[in-house]
Coordinates of N, CA and C in Angstrom, one line a residue:
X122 N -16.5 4.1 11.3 CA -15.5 3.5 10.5 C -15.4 4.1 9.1
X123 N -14.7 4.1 8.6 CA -14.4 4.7 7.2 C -14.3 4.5 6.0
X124 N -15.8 4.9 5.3 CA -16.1 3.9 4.5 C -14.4 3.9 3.1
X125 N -14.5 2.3 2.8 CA -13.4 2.6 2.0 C -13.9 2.5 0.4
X126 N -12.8 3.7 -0.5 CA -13.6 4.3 -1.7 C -12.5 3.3 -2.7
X127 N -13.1 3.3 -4.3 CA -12.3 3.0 -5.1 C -12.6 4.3 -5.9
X128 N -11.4 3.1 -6.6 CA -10.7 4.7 -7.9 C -10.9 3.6 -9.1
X129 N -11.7 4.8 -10.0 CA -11.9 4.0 -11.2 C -11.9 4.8 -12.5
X130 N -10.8 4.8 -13.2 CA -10.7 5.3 -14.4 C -10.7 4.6 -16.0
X131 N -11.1 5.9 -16.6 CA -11.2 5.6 -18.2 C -10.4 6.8 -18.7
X132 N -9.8 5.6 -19.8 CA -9.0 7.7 -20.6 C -9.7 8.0 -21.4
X133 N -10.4 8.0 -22.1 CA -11.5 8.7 -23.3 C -12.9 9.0 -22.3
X134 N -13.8 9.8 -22.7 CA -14.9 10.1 -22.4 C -16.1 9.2 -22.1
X135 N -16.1 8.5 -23.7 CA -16.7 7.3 -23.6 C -16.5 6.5 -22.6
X136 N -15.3 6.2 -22.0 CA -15.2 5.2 -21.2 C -15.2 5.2 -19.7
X137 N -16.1 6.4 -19.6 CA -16.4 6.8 -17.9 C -18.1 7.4 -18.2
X138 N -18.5 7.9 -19.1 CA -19.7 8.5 -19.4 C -21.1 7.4 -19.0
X139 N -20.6 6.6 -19.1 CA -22.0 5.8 -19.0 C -22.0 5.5 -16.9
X140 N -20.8 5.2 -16.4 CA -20.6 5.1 -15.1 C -20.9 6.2 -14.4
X141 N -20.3 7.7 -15.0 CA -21.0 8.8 -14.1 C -22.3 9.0 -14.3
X142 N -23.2 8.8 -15.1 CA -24.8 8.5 -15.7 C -25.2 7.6 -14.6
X143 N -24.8 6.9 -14.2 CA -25.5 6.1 -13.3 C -25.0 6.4 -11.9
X144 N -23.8 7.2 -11.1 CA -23.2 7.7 -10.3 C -24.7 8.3 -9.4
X145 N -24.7 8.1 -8.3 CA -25.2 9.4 -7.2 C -24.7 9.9 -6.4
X146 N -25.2 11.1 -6.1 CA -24.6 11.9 -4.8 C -22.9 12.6 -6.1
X147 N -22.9 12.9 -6.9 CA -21.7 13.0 -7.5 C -21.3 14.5 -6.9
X148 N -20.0 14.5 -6.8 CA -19.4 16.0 -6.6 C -18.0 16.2 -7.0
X149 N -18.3 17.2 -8.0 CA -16.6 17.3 -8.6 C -15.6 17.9 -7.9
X150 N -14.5 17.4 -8.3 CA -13.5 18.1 -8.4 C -12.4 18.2 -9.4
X151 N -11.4 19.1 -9.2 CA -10.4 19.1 -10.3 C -8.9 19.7 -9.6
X152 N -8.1 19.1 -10.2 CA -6.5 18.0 -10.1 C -5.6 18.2 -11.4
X153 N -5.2 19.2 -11.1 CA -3.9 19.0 -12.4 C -4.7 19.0 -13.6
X154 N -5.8 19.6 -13.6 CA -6.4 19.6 -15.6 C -7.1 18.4 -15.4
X155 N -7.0 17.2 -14.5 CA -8.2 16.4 -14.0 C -9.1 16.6 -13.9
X156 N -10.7 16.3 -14.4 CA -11.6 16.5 -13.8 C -12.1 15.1 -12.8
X157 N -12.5 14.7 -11.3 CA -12.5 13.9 -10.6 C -14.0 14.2 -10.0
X158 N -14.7 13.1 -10.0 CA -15.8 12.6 -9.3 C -16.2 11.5 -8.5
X159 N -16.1 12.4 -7.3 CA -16.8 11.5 -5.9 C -18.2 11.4 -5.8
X160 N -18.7 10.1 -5.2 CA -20.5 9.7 -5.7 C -20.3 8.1 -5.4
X161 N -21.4 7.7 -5.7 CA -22.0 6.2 -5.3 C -22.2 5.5 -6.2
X162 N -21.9 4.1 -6.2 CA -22.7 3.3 -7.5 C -22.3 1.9 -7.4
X163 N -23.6 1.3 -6.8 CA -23.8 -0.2 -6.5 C -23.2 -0.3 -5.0
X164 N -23.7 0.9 -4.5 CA -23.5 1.2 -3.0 C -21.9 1.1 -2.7
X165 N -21.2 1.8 -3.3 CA -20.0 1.6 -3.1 C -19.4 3.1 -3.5
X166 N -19.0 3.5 -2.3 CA -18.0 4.8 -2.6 C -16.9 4.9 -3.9
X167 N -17.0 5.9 -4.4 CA -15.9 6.0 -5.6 C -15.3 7.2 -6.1
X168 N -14.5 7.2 -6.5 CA -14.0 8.7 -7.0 C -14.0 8.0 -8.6
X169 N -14.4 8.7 -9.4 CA -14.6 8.2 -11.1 C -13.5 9.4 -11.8
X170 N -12.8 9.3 -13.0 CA -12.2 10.2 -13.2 C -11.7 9.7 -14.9
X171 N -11.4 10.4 -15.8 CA -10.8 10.3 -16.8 C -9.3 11.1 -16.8
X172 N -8.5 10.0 -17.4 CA -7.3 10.2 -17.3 C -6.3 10.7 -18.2
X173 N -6.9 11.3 -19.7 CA -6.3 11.1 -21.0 C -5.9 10.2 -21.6
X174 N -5.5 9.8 -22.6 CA -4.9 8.7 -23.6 C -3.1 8.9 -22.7
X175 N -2.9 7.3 -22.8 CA -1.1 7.4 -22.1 C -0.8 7.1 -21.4
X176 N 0.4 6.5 -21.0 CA 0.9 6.4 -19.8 C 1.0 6.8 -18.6
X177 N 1.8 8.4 -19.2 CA 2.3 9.5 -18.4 C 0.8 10.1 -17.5
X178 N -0.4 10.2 -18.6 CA -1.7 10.2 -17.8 C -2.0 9.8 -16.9
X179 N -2.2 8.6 -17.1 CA -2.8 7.3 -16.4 C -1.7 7.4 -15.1
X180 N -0.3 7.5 -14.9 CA 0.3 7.2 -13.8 C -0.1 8.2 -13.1
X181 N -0.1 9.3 -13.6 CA -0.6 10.9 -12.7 C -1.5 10.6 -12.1
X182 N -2.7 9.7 -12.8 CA -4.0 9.8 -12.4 C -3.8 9.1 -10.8
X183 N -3.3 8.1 -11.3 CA -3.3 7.2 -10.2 C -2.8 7.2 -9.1
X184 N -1.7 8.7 -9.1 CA -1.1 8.5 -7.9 C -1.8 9.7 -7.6
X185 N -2.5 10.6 -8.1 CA -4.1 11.4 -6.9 C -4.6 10.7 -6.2
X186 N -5.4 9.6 -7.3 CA -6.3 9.1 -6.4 C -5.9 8.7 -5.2
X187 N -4.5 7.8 -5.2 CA -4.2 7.3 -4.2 C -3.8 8.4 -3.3
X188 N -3.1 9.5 -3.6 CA -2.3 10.8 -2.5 C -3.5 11.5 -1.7
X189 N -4.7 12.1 -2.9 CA -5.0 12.7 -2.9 C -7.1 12.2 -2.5
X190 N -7.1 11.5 -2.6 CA -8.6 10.6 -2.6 C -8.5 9.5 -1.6
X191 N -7.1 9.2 -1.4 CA -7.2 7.7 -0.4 C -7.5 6.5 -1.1
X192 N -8.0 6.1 -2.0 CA -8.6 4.9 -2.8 C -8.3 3.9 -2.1
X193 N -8.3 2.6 -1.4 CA -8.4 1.6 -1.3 C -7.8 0.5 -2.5
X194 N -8.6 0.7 -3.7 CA -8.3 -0.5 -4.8 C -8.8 0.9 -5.9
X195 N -7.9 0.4 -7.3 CA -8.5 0.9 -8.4 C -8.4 -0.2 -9.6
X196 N -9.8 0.5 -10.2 CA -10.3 -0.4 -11.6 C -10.2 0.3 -13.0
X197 N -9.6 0.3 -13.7 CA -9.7 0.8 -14.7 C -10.4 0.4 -16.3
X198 N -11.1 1.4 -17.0 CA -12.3 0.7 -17.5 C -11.7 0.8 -19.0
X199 N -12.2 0.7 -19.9 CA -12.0 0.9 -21.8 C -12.1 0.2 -22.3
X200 N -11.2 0.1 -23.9 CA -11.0 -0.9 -24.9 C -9.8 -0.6 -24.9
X201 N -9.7 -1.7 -26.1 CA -8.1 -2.2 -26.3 C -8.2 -3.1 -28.0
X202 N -6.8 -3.2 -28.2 CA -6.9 -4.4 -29.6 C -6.3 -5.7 -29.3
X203 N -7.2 -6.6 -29.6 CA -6.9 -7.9 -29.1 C -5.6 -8.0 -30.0
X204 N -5.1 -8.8 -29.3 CA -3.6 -9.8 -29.6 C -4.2 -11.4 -29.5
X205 N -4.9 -12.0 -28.4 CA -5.3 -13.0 -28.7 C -5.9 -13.8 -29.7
X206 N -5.9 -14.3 -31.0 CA -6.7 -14.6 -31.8 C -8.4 -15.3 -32.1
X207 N -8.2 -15.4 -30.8 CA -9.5 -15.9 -30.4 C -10.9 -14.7 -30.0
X208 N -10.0 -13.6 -29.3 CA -10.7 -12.5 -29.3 C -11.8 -11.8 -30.5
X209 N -13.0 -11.7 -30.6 CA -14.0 -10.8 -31.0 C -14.3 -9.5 -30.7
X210 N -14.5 -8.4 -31.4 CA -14.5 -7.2 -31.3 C -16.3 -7.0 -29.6
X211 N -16.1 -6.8 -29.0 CA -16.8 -6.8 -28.0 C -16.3 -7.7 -26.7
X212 N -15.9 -8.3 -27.0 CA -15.1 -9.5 -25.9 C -14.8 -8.7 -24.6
X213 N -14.0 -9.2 -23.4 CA -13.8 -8.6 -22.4 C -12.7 -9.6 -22.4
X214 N -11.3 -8.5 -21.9 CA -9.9 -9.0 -21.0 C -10.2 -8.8 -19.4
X215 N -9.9 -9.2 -18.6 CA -9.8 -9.2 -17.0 C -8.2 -9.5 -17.0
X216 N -7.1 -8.5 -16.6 CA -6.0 -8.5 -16.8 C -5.6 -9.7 -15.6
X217 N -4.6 -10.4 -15.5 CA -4.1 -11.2 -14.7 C -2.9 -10.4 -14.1
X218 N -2.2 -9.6 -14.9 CA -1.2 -9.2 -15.0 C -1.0 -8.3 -16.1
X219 N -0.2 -7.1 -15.8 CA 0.3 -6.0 -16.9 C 1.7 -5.9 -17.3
X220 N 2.1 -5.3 -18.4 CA 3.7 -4.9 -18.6 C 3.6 -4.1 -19.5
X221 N 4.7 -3.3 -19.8 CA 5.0 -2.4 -20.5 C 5.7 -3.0 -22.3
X222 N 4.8 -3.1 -23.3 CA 5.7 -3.2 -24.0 C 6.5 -2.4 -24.8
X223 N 6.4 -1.1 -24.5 CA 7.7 -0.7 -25.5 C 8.5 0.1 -24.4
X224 N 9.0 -0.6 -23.0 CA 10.2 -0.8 -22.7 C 11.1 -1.5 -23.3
X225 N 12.5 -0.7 -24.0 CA 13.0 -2.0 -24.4 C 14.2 -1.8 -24.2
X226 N 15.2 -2.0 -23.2 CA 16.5 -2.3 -23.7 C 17.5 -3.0 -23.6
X227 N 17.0 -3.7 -24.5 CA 17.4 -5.4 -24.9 C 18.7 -5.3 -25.9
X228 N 19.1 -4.1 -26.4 CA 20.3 -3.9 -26.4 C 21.9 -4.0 -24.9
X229 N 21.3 -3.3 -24.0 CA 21.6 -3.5 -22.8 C 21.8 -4.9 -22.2
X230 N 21.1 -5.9 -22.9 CA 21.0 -7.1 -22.6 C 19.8 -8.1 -21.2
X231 N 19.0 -6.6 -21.4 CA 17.6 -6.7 -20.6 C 16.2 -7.6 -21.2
X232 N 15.7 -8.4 -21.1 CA 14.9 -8.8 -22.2 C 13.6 -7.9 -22.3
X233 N 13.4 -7.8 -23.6 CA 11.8 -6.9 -23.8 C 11.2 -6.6 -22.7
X234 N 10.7 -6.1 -22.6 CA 9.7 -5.5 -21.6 C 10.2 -5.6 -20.0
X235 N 11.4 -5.5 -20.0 CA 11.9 -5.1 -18.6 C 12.6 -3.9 -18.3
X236 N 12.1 -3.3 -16.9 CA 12.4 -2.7 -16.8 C 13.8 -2.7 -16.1
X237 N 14.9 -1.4 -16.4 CA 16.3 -1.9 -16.3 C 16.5 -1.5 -14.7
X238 N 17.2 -2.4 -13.9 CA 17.7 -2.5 -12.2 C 16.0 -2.3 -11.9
X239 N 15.0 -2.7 -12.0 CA 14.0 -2.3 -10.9 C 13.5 -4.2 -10.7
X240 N 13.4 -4.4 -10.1 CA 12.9 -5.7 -9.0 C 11.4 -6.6 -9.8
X241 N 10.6 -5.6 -10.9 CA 9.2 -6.1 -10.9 C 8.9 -5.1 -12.4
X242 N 8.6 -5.8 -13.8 CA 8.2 -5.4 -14.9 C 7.3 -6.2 -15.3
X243 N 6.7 -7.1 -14.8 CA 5.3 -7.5 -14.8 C 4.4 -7.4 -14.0
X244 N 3.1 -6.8 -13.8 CA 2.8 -6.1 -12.4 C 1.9 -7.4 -12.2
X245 N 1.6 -7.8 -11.3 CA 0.2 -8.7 -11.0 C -1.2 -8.4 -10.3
X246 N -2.1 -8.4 -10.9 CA -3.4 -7.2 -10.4 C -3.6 -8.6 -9.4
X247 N -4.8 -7.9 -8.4 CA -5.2 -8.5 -7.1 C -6.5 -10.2 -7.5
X248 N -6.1 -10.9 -7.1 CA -6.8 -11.5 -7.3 C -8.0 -11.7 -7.0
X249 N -8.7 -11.2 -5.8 CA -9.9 -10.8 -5.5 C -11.0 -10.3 -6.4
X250 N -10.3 -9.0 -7.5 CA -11.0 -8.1 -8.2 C -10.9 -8.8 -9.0
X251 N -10.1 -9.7 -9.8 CA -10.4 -10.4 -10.9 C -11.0 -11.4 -10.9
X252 N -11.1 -12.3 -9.6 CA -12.4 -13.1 -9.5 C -13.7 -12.3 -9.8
X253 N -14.0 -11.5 -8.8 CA -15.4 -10.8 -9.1 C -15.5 -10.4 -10.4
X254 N -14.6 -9.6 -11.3 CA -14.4 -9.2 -12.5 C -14.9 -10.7 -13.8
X255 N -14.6 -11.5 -13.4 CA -14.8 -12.4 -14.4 C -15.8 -12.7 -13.7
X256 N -16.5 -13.2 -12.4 CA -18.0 -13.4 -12.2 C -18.7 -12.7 -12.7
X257 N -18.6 -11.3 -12.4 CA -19.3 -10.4 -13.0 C -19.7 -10.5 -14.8
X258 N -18.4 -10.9 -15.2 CA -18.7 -11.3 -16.7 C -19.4 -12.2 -17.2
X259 N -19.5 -13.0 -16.5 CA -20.3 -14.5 -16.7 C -21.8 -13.9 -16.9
X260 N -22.3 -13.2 -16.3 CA -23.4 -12.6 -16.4 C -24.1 -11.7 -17.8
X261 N -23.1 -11.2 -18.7 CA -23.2 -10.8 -19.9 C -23.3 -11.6 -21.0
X262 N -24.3 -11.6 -21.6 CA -25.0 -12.7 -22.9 C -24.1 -12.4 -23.7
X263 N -23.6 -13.8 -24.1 CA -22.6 -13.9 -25.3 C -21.4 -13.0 -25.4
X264 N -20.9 -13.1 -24.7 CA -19.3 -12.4 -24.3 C -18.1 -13.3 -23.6
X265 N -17.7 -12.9 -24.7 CA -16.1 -14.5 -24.1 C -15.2 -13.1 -23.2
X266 N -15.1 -13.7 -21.7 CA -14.0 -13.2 -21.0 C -12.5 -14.3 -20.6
X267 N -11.9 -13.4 -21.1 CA -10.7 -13.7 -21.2 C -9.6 -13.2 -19.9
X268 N -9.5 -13.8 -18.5 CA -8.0 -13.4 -18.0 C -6.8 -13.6 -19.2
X269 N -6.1 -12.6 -18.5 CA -4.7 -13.0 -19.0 C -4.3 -11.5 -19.2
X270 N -2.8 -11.8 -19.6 CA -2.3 -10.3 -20.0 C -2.0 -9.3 -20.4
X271 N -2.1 -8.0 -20.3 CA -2.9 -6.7 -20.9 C -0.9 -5.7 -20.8
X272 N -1.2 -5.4 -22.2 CA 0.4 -4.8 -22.7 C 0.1 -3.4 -23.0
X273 N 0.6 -2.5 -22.5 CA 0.6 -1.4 -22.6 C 1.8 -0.8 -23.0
X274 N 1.3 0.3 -24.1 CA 2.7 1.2 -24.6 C 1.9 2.7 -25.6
X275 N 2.9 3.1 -25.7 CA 2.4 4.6 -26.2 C 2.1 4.5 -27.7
X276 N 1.7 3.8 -28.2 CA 1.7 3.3 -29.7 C 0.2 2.8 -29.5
X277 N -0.5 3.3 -30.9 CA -2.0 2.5 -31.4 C -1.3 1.3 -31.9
X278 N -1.4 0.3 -32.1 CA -1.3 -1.0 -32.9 C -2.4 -1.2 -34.0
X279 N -1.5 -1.3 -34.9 CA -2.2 -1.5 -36.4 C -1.5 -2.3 -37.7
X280 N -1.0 -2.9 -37.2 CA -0.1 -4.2 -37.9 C 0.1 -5.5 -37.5
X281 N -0.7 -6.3 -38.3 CA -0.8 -7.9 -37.8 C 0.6 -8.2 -37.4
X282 N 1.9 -7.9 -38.3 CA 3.1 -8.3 -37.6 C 3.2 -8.4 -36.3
X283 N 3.6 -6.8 -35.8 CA 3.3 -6.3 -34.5 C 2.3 -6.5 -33.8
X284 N 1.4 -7.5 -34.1 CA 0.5 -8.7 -32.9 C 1.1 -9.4 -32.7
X285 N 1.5 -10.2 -34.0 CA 2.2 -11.4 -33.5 C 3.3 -11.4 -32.6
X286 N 4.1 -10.1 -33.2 CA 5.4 -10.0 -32.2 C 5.1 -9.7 -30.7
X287 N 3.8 -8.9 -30.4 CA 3.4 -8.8 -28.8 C 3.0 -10.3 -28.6
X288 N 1.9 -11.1 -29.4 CA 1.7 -12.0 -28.6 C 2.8 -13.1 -28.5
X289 N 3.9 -13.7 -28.8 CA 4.8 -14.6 -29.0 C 6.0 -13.7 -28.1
X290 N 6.3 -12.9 -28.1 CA 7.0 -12.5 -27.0 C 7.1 -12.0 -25.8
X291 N 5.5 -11.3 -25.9 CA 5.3 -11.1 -24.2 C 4.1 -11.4 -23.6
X292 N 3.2 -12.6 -24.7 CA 2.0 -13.1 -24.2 C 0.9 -12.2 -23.7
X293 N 0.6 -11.6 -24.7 CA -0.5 -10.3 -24.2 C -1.6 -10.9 -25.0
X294 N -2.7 -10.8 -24.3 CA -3.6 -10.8 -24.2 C -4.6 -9.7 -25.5
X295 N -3.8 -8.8 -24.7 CA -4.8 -7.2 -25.5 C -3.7 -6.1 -25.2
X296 N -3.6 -5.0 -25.9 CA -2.8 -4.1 -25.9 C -3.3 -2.8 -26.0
X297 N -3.2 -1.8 -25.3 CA -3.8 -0.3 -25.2 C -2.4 0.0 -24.3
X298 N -2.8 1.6 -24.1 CA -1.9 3.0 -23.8 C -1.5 3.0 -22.6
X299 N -2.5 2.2 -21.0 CA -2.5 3.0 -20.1 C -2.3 1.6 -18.8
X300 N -3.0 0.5 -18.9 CA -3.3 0.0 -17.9 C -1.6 -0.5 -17.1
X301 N -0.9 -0.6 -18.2 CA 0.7 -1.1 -17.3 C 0.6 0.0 -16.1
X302 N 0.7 1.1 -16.8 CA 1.0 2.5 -16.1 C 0.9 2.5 -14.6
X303 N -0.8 2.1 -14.8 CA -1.7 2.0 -13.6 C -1.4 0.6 -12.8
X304 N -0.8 0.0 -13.2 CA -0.7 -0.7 -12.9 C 0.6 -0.8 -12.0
X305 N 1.5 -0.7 -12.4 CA 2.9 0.1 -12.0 C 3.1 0.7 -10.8
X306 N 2.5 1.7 -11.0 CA 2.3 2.8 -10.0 C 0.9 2.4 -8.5
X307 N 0.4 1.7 -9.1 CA -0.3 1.0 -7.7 C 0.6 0.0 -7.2
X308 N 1.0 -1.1 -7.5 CA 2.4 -1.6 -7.3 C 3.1 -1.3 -6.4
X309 N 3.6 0.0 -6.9 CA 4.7 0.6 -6.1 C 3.8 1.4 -4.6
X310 N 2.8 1.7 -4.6 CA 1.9 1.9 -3.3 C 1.0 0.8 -2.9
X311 N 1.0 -0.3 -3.3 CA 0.7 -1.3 -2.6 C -0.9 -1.2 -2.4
X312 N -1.3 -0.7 -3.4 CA -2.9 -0.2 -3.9 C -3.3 -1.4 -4.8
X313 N -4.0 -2.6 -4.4 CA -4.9 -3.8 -5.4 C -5.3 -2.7 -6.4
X314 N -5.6 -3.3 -8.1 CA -6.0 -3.1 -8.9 C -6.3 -4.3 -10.2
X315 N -7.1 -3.9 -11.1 CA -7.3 -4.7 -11.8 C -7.6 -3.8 -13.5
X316 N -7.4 -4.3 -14.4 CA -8.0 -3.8 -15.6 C -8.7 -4.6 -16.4
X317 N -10.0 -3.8 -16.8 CA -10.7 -4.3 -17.4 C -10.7 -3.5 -19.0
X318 N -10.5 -4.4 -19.9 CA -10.9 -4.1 -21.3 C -11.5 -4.8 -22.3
X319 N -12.4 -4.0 -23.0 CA -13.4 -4.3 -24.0 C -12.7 -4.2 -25.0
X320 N -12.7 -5.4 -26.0 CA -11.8 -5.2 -27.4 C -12.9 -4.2 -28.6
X321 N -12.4 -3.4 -28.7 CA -12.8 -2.7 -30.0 C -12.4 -2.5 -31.3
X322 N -11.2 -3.6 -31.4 CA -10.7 -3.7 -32.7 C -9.4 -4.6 -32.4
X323 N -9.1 -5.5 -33.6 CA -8.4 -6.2 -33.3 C -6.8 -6.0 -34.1
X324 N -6.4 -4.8 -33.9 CA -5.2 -4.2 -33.9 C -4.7 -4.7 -35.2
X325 N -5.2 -4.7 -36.4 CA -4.8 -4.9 -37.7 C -4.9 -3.5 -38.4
X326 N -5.1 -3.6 -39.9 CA -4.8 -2.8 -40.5 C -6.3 -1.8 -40.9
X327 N -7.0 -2.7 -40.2 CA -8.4 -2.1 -40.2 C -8.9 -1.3 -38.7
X328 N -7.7 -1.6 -37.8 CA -7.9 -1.1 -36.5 C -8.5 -0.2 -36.3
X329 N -8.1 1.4 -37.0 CA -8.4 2.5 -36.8 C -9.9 2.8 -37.3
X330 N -10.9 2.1 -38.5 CA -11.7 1.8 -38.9 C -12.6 1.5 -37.5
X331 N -12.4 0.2 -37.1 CA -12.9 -0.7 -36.5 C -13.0 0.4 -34.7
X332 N -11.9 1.3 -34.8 CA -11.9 1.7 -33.0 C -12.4 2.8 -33.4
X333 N -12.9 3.4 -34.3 CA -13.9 4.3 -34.7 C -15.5 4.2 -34.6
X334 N -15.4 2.9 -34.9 CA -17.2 2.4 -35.3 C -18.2 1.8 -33.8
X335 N -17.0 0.8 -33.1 CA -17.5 -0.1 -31.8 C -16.4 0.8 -30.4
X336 N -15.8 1.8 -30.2 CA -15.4 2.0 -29.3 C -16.3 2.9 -28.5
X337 N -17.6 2.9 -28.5 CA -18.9 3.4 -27.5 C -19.3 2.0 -27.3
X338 N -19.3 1.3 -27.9 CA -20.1 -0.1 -27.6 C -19.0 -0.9 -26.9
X339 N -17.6 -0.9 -27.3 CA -16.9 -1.7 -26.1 C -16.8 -0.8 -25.0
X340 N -17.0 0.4 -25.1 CA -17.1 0.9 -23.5 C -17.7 0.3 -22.7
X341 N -18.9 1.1 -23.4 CA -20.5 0.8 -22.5 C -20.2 -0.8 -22.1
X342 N -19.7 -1.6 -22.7 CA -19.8 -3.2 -22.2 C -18.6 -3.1 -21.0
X343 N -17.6 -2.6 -21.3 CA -16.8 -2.5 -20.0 C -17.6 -1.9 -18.9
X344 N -17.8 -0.9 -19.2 CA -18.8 -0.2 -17.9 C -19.7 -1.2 -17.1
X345 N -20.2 -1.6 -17.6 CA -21.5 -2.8 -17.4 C -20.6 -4.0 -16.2
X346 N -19.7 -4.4 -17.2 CA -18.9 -5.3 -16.6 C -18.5 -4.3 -15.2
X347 N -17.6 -3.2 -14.9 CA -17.5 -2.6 -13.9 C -18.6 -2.6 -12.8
X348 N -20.1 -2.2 -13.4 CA -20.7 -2.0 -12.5 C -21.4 -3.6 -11.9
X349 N -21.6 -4.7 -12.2 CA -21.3 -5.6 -12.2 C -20.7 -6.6 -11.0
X350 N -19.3 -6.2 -11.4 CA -18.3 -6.3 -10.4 C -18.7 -5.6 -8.9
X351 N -18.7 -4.3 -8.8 CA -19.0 -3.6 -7.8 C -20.2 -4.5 -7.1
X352 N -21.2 -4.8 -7.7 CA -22.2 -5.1 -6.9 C -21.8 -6.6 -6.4
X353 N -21.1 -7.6 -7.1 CA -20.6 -8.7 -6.7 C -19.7 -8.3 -5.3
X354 N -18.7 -7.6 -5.3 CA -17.9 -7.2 -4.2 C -18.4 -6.6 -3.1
X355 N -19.7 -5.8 -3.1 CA -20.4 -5.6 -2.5 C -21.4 -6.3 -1.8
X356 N -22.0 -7.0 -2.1 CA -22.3 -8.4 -1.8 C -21.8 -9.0 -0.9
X357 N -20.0 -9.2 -1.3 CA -19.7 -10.4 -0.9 C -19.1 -9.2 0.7
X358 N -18.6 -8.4 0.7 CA -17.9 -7.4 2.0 C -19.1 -7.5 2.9
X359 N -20.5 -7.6 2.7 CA -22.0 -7.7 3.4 C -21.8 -8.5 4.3
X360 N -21.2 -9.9 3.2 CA -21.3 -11.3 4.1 C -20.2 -11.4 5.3
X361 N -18.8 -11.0 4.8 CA -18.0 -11.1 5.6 C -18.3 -10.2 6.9
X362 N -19.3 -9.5 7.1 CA -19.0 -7.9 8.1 C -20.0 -8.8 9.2

């Protein structure tokens, strides 16, 4: 039977480095300026890969893994800036669901974050992976995980305004570059996924400060949380077989 692989990406260095460190059996490859790694971890096949900062990245990435790797499910790892106010710099999002916020044309008479004539501009990750994903969190000393909604757009966020205006109009959770993307584009192939993000700053005017100082330490806690998860799902595929 054939074992089935996940796809799991980070767009910064940091936010795959600590997962290929713990990887076995690893073997590269390379994809469009991609670098992609196949290997083991928590007994679970995977192709690991970094995808650049962005959208445009992240969708490319995603649709290798899937064309080109087969993937099964993908998880995508990093930080982000909370929108939530409750959020602390280390915290963990478990996406419920993704969108794009700086689709906009609401001139058009589309509301924010819709995409124009397409059927679906809020993606909904699988619910499977976000159960395990927040079990898996439960496990991490003193870390508030948070489901809920993860906003993606091609902009750093660094103005308390522009939180409030994401959280009061399109209910985000946390905001970064990439996860809509991926999210999107699995969607549209019918590929489960989930995103996971570590806040490393909480998208104010100290943002850039703040995602300078803790964005290895919200990795590494994403990571943790990923691997985590893996061994929870792993687990549980044992029982069902």
């Amino acid at each position: 039977m054939k074992k089935k692989v996940i796809g799991i990406i980070g767009a910064m260095d940091e936010e795959i480095a600590s997962l290929l460190n713990k990887m076995d059996q690893v073997r590269p490859h390379a994809c469009y300026g991609i670098r992609f790694y196949r290997g083991t971890l928590e007994g679970t096949s995977l192709v690991l890969c970094k995808s650049g900062v962005g959208k445009v990245n992240a969708a490319l990435c995603t649709q290798i893994l899937i064309d080109r790797f087969q993937v099964q499910a993908i998880i995508f790892t990093g930080v982000a800036g909370a929108l939530d106010s409750d959020l602390d710099i280390g915290d963990l999002v478990v996406s419920t669901e993704c969108q794009q916020h700086d689709v906009d044309a609401s001139v058009l008479g589309f509301p924010r974050g819709t995409i124009p004539f397409q059927e679906v501009s809020i993606f909904p990750a699988d619910p499977d992976l976000v159960r395990w994903a927040v079990d898996a969190g439960k496990s991490l000393n003193h870390v508030k995980i948070v489901p809920g909604k993860v906003l993606s757009g091609d902009q750093f966020i660094s103005d308390p305004a522009k939180v409030l205006e994401l959280r009061e109009q399109l209910k985000g959770a946390c905001v970064e570059m990439e996860g809509a993307a991926v999210a999107h584009v699995s969607w549209l192939a019918g590929v489960p996924y989930v995103v996971i993000r570590s806040i490393s700053d909480r998208a104010d005017h100290s943002a850039h400060v703040n995602f300078a100082e803790f964005t290895r330490l919200a990795a590494s806690r994403s990571s943790e949380m990923v691997c985590r998860l893996l061994a929870l799902r792993q687990k549980e595929m044992k029982k069902s077989v």
